[in-house]
Coordinates of C-alpha atoms in Angstrom, one line a residue:
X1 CA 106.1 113.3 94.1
X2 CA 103.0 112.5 96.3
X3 CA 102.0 115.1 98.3
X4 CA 99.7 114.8 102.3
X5 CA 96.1 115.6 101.9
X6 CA 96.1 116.7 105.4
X7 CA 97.0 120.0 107.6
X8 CA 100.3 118.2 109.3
X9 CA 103.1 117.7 106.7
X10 CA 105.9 115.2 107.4
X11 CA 108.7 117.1 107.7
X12 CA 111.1 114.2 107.7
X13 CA 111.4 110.1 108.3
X14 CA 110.9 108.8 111.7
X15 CA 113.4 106.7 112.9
X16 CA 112.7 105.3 116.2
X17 CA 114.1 102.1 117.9
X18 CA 111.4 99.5 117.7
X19 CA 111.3 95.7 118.5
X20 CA 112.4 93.4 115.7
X21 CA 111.6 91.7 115.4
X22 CA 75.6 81.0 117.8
X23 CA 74.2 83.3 115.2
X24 CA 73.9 86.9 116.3
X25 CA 70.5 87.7 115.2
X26 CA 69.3 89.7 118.4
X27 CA 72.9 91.9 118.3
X28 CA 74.4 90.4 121.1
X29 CA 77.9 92.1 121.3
X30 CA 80.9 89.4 122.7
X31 CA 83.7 90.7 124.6
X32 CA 86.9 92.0 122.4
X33 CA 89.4 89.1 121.1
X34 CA 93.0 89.9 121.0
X35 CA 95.2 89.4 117.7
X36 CA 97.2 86.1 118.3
X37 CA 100.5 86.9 116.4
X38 CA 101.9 84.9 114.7
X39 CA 105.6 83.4 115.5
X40 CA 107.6 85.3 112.9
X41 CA 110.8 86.0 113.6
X42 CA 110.1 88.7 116.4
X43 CA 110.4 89.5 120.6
X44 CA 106.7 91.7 120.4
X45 CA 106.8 93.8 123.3
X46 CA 103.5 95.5 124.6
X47 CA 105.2 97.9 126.2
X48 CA 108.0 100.6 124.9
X49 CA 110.5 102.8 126.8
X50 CA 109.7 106.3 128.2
X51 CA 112.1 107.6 125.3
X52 CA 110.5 106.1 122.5
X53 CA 107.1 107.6 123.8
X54 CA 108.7 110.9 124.4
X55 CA 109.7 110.4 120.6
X56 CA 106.7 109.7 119.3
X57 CA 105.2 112.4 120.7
X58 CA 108.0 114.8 119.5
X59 CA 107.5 113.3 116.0
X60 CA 103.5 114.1 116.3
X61 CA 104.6 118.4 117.3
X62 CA 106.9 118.3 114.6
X63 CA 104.8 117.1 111.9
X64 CA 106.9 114.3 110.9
X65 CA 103.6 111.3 111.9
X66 CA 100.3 111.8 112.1
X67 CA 98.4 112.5 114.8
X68 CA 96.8 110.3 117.0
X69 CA 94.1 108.9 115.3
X70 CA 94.3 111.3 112.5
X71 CA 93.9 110.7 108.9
X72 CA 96.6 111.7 106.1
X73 CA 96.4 110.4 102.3
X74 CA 98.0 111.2 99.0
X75 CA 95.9 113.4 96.9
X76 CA 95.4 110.9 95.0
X77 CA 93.4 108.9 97.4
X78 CA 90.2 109.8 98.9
X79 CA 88.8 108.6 102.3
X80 CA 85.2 107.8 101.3
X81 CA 83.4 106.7 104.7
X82 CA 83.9 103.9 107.7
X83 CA 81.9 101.9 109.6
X84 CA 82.6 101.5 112.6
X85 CA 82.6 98.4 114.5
X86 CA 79.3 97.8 116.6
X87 CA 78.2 94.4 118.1
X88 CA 81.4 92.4 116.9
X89 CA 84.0 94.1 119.0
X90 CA 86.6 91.5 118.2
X91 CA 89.6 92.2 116.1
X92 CA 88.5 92.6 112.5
X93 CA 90.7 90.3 110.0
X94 CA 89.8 89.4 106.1
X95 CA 87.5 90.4 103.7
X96 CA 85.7 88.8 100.5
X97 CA 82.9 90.1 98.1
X98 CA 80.0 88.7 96.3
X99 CA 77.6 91.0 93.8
X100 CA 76.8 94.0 96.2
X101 CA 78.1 92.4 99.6
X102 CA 81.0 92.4 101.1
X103 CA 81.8 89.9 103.8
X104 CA 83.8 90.9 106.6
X105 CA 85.8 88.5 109.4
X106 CA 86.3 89.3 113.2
X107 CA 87.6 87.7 115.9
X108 CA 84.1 87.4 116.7
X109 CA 82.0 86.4 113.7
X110 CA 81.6 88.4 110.8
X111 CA 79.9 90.8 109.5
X112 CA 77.8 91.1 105.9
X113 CA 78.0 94.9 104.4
X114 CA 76.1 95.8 101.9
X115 CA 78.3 98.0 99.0
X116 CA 75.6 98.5 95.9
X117 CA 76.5 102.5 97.6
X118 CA 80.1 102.3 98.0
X119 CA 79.9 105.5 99.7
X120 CA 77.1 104.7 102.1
X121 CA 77.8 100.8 103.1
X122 CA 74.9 99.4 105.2
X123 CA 75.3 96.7 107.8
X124 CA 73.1 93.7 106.1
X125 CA 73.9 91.1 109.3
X126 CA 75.9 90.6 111.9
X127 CA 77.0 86.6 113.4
X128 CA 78.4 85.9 116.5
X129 CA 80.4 82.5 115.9
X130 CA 83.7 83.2 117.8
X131 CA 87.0 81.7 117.1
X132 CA 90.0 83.6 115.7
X133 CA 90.9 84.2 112.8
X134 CA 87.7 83.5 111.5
X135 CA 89.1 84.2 107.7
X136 CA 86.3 84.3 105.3
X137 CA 85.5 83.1 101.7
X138 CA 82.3 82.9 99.6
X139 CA 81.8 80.9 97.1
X140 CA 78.0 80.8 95.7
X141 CA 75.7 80.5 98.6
X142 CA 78.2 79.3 100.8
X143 CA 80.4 81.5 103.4
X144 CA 83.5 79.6 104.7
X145 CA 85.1 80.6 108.1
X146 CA 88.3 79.4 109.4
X147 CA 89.2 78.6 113.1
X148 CA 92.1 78.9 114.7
X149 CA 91.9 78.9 118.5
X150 CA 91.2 75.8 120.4
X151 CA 86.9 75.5 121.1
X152 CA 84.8 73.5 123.5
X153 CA 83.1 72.2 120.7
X154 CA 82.2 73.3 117.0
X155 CA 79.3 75.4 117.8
X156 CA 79.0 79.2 117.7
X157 CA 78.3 79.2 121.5
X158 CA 81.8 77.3 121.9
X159 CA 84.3 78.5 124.5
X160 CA 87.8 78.7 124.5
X161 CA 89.6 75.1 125.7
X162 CA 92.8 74.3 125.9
X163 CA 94.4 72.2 122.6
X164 CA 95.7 69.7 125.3
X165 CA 92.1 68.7 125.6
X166 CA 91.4 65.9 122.8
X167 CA 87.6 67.0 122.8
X168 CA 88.8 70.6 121.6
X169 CA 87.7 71.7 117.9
X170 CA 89.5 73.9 115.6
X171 CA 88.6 73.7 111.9
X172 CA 86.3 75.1 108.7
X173 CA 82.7 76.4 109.6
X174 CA 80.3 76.4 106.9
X175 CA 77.2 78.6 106.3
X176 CA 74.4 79.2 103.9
X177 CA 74.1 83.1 102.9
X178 CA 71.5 82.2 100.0
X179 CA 69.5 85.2 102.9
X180 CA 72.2 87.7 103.4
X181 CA 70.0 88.8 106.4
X182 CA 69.9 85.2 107.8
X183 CA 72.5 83.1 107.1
X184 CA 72.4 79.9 108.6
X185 CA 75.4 77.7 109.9
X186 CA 75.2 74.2 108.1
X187 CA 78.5 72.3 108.1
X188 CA 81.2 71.9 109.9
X189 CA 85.2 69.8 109.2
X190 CA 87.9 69.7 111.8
X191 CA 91.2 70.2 110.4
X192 CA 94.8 69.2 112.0
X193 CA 96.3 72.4 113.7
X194 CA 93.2 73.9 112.9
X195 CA 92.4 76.7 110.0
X196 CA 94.6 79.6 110.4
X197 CA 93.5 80.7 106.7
X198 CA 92.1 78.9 103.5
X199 CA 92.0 79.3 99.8
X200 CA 89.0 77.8 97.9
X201 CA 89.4 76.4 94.3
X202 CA 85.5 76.4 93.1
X203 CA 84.1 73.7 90.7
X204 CA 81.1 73.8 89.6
X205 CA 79.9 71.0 91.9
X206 CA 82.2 71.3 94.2
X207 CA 83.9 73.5 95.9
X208 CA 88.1 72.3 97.5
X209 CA 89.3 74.3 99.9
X210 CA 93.1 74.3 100.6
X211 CA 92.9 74.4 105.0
X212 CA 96.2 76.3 106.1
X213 CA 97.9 75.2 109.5
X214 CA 100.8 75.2 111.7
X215 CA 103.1 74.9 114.8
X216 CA 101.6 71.6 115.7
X217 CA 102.7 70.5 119.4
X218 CA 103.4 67.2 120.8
X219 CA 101.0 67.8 123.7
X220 CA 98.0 68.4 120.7
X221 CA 96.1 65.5 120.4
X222 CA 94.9 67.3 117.1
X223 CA 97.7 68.4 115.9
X224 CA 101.1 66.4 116.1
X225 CA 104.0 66.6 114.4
X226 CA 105.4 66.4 111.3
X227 CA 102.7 68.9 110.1
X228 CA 104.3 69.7 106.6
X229 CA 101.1 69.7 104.6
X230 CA 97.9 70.9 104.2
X231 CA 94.2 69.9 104.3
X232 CA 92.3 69.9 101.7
X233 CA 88.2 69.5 102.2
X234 CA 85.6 68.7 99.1
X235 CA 82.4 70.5 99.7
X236 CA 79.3 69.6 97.4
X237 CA 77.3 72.9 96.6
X238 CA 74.5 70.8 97.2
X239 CA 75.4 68.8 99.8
X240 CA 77.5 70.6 102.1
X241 CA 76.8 68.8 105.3
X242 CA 78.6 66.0 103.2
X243 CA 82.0 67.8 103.3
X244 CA 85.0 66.1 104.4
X245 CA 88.4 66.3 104.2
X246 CA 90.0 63.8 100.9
X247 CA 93.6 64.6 101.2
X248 CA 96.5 66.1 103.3
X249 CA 99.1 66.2 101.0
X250 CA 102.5 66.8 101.8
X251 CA 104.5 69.8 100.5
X252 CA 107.5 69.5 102.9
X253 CA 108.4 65.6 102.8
X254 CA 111.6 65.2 104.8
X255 CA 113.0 62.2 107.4
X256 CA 112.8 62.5 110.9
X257 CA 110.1 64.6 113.3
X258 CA 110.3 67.7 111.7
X259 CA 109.6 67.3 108.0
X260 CA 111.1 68.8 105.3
X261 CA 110.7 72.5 106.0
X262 CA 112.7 75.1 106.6
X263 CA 114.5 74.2 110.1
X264 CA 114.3 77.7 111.1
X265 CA 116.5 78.5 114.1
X266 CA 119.3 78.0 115.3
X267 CA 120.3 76.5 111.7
X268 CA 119.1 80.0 110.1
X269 CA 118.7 82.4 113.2
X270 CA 115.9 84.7 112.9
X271 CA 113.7 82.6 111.0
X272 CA 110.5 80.8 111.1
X273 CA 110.9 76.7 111.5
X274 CA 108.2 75.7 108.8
X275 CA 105.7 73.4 110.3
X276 CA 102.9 73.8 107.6
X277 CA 101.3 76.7 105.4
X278 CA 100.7 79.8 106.5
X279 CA 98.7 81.1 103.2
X280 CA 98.0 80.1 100.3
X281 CA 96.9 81.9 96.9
X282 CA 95.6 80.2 93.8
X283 CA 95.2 81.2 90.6
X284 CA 92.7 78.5 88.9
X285 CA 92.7 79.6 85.2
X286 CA 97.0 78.7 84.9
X287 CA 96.5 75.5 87.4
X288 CA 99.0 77.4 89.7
X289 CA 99.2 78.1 93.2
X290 CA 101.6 79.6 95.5
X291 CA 102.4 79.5 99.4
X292 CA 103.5 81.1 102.1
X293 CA 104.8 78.6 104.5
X294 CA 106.4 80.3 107.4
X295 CA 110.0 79.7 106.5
X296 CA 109.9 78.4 102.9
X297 CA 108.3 79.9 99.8
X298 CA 107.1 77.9 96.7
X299 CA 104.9 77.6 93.7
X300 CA 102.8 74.4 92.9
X301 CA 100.3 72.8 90.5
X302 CA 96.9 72.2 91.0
X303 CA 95.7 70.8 87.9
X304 CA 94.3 68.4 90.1
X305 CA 92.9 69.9 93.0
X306 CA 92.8 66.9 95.1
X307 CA 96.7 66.6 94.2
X308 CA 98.4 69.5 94.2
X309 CA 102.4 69.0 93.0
X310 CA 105.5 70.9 94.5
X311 CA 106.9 72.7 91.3
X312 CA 109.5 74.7 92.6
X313 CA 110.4 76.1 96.6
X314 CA 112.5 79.0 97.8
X315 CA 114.1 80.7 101.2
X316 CA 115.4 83.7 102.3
X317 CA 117.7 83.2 105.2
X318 CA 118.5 86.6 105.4
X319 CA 115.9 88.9 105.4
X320 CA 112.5 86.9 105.5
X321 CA 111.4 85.7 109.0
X322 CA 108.1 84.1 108.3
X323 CA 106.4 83.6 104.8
X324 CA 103.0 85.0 105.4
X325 CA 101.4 85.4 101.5
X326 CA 100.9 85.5 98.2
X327 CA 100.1 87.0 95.3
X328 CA 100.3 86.6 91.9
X329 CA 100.7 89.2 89.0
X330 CA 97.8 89.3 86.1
X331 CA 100.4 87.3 83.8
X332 CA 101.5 85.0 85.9
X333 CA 105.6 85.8 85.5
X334 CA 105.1 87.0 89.1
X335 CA 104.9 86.3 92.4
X336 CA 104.9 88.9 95.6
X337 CA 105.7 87.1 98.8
X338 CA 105.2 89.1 102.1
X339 CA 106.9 88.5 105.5
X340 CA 105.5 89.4 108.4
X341 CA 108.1 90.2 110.2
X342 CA 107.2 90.1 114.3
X343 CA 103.9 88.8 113.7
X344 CA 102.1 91.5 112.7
X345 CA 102.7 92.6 116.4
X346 CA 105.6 94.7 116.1
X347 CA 106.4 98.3 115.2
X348 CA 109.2 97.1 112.2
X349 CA 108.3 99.9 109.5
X350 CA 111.4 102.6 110.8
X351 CA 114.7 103.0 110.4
X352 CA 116.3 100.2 112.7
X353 CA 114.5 98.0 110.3
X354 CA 115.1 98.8 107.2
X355 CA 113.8 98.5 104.1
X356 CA 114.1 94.8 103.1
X357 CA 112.9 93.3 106.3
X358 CA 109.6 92.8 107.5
X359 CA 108.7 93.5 103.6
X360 CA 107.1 92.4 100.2
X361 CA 109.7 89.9 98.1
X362 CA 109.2 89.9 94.1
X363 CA 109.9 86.9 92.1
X364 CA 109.7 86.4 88.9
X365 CA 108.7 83.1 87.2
X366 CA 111.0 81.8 85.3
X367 CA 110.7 78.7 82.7
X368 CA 107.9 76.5 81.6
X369 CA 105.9 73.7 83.3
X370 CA 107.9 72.0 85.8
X371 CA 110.6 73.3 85.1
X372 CA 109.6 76.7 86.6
X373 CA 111.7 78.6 88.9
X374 CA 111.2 81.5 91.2
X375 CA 113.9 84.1 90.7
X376 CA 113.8 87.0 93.4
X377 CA 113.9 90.4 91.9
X378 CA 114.0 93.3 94.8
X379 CA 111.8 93.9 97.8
X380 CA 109.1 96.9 98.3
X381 CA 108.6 98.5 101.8
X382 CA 106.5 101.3 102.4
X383 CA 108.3 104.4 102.5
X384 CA 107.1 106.4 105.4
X385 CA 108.8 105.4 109.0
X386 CA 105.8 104.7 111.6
X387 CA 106.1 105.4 115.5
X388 CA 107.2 102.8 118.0
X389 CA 103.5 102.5 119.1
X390 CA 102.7 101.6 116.0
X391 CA 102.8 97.5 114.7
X392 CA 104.0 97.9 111.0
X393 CA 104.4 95.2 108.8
X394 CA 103.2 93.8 104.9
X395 CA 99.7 92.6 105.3
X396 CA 96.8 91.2 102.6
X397 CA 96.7 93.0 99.5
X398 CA 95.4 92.2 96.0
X399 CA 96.0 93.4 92.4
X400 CA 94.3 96.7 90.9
X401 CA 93.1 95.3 87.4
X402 CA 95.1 97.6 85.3
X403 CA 96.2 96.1 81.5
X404 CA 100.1 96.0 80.9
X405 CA 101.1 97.0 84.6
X406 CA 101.3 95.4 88.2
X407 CA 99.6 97.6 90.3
X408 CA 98.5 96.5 93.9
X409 CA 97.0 97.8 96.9
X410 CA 98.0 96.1 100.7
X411 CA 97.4 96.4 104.1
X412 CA 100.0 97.0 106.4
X413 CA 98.5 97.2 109.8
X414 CA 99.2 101.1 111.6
X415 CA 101.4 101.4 108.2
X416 CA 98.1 102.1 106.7
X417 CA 97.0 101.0 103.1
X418 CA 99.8 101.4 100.2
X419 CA 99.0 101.6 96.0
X420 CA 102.6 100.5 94.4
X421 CA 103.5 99.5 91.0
X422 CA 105.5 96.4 90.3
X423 CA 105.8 96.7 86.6
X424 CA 109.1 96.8 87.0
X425 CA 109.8 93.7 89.1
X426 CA 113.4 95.3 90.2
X427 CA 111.9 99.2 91.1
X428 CA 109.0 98.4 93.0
X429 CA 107.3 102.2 93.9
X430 CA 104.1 103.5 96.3
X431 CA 102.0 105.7 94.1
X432 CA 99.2 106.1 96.7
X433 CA 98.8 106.2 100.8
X434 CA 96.2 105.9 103.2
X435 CA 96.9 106.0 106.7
X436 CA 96.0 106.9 110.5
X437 CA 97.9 108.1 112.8
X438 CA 99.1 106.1 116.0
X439 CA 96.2 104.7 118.4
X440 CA 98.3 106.0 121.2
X441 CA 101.8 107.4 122.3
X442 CA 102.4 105.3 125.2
X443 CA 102.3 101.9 124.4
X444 CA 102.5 99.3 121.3
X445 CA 98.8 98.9 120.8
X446 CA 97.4 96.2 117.8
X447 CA 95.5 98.0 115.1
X448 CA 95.5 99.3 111.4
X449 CA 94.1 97.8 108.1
X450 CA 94.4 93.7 108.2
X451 CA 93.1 93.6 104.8
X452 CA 92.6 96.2 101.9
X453 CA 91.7 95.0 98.6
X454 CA 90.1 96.6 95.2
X455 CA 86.7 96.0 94.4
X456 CA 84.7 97.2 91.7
X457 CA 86.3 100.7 91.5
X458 CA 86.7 100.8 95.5
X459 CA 89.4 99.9 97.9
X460 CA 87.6 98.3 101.0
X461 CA 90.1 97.9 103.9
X462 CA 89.3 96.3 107.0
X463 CA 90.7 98.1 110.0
X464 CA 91.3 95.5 112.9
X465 CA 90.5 99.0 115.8
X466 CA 88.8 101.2 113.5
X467 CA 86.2 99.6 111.5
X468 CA 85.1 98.9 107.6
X469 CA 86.9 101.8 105.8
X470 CA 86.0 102.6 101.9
X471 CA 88.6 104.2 99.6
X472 CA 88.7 105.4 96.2
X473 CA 91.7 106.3 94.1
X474 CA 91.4 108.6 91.1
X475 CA 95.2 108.0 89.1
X476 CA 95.5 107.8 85.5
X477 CA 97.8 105.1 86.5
X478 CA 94.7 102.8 88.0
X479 CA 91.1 104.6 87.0
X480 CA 90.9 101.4 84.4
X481 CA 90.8 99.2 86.9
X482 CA 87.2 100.7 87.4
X483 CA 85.9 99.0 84.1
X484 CA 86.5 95.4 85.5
X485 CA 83.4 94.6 87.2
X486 CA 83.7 91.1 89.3
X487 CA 80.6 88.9 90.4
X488 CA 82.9 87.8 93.2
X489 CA 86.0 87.9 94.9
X490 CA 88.0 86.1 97.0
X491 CA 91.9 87.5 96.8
X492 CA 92.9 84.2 97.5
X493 CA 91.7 82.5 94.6
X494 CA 92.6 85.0 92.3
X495 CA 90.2 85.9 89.5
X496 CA 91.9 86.3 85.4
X497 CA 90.1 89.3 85.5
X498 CA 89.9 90.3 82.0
X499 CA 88.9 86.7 80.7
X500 CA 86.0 86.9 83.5
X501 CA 85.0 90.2 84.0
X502 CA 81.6 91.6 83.1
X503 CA 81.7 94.5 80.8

């Protein structure tokens, strides 16, 4: 049994009704960027009923949430520090780590921490280059940055334009971080649909990134439909001004306007259409990949990069909405697909719910070479109901190195941040908690951890109201995960961390 390190106990499970479904080198701060959810499944409200409020603020007197604002962990977990946010005051989204840095994305930029103290980060630099999500990878001396929202131009003094507007730019932004205290904006690709997230597969002379995209429009110039595939760019290390985009291949193939994909609605009510990728993870030393595509799951080859091959795809009318991510386990038998039920704009983690929506699938690989199958195994939902104000869903996670078990730590926005064990692909369980209480009692309000992820004995989580938060977990169940010391990290292209690790 895990027990609250905090003064308020929960008393019992909340269950409330809920909807379902430029460089910035002088500090400049830019005005706050709302969260664009994405479709998912859901009707997100911003507002909630005078009951639900009163509820929520019952739930808070009688011990059964947090507080607002206030902090409760298993024992297990300790809250280290946070950094709050300062000149970037835009939503904070992903995170990725190089050496002692860790690299964090906002609506707004991002931001370079320095980590050599875990428990006394230091703000290195801090870039003002706006356009949402702005996901970030590193790879070397080279930051990537996804865009998302429709831009006057490809600058990082662009302005928001409308995507009806052929000059508009939405794509991959590329920057030199050789100076961590300087980095310098080189390259630039525009990408159909834009760059909702990437994945990079690093060579040594090159670097492909796999571009993420979707819901393309008829009245896009830059993004028409079909849009069943993805991009994929070839950057030189060297060269990067020379990048460009050598492929789009297609994943979905199907007759007609729409593709292949999932067909989403009214065909399978409740459920994402898929018109491209929502995420993808790769896992270079098994040639594997697997993505999240909005309505349609599936695992695919990427022995050659350039090429990657469909192996094997998989739906879940019933409870998935929208196929946000992946991850796979340490063996690569497994696959943990979340949905992001609502968008990541809806409060879905309470009874109403329930536990298999809005949640993290298991699959199990099955087979040999193409003949490979996904097999679904259970689904893992955190355990503790959240408020009505509160948007709940599964988020970015990644794996705690741990030999001989599945351990991984995720985001789930106001849920907080979760340790669970999936060693047992069919009993999924939390071992470890992190969480806040509500932002407020009167209204659905975005916030929580976007991304938490294990680093060199540390959970960083990046909290998209709150700030850079550092965790550390002391569990017999984890503590060897401290041994594995990475040079780098990007979840998305997931590391074999005991072939690569440096003792």
């Amino acid at each position: 049994m895990i027990l609250l390190h905090t003064t308020r106990v929960r008393r019992r499970r909340l269950g409330v009704a809920a909807a379902a479904a430029g460089l910035l080198a002088t500090m400049l701060a830019a005005g706050p960027a709302a969260a664009v959810p994405d479709p998912g499944d859901a009707t997100v409200r911003e507002s909630i009923s005078a009951s639900e409020s009163a509820e929520t603020r019952s739930a808070i007197r009688d011990g059964e949430i947090p507080g607002v604002d206030e902090v409760v962990h298993s024992d297990n977990i300790e809250h280290v520090t946070n950094i709050p946010k300062a000149a970037l005051t835009g939503t904070n989204s992903d995170l990725a780590f190089q050496g002692r840095y860790a690299f964090a994305g906002n609506y707004d930029g991002f931001v370079i921490y320095d980590i050599s103290n875990p428990e006394r980060p230091k703000t290195v630099s801090q870039v003002l280059c706006p356009g949402s999500q702005n996901d970030i990878s590193v790879s070397g001396d080279l930051l990537f940055l996804s865009t998302d929202s429709s831009r006057s131009d490809n600058s990082c003094n662009s302005t928001s334009q409308p995507a009806t507007e052929k000059s508009s730019w939405e794509g991959m932004k590329i920057f030199d971080i050789s100076d961590k205290k300087n980095p310098k904006y080189v390259a630039a690709v525009e990408t159909a649909c834009g760059s909702h997230t990437h994945t990079l597969v690093p060579e040594r002379k090159n670097v492909y990134v796999y571009v993420s995209s979707y819901s393309p429009n008829a009245a896009f110039p830059d993004c028409q439909p079909p849009h069943d595939g993805i991009s994929v760019i070839k950057v030189p290390r060297k060269a990067p001004e020379k990048s460009a985009i050598v492929n789009f291949p297609v994943l979905f193939p199907g007759e007609g306007p729409d593709g292949g994909g999932n067909p989403g609605a009214p065909t399978n009510p409740g459920v994402s259409k898929t018109t491209g990728c929502h995420d993808i993870t790769v896992l270079p030393s098994k040639d594997l990949a697997a993505g999240a595509c909005m309505g349609d799951g599936i695992l695919f080859d990427i022995e050659d990069p350039e090429h990657p091959r469909v192996i094997d795809r998989v739906q879940d009318n019933v409870n998935f909405a929208f196929w946000h991510s992946a991850s796979f386990n340490q063996k690569a038998n497994k696959v943990v697909f979340t949905d992001e039920l609502g968008g990541g704009g809806a409060a879905t983690c309470n009874a109403e719910i329930g536990p298999n929506r809005g949640a993290d699938g298991i699959y199990d690989i099955a087979g040999k070479g193409d003949k490979r199958k996904l097999v679904f195994r259970s689904y893992f939902k955190i355990p503790r109901h959240q408020a009505a104000t509160e948007n709940c869903v599964a988020h970015n996670g990644s794996l705690i190195p741990v030999k001989g078990r599945d351990i991984m730590v995720q985001a789930w926005y106001q849920g907080g941040v979760s340790v669970w064990d999936f060693t047992d692909s069919s009993k999924p369980k939390e071992i470890a908690y992190f969480e806040r209480g509500p932002l407020t009692t009167d209204r659905l309000s975005g916030g929580g951890s976007w991304s938490a992820y294990y680093y060199n004995g540390y959970i960083y989580s990046n909290d998209m109201a709150k700030g850079f938060d550092v965790l550390k977990i002391s569990d017999r169940r984890t503590d060897a995960g401290a041994k594995v010391r990475m040079h780098e990290l990007n979840v998305q292209t997931q590391p074999d961390y005991f072939d690569d690790f440096d003792d």
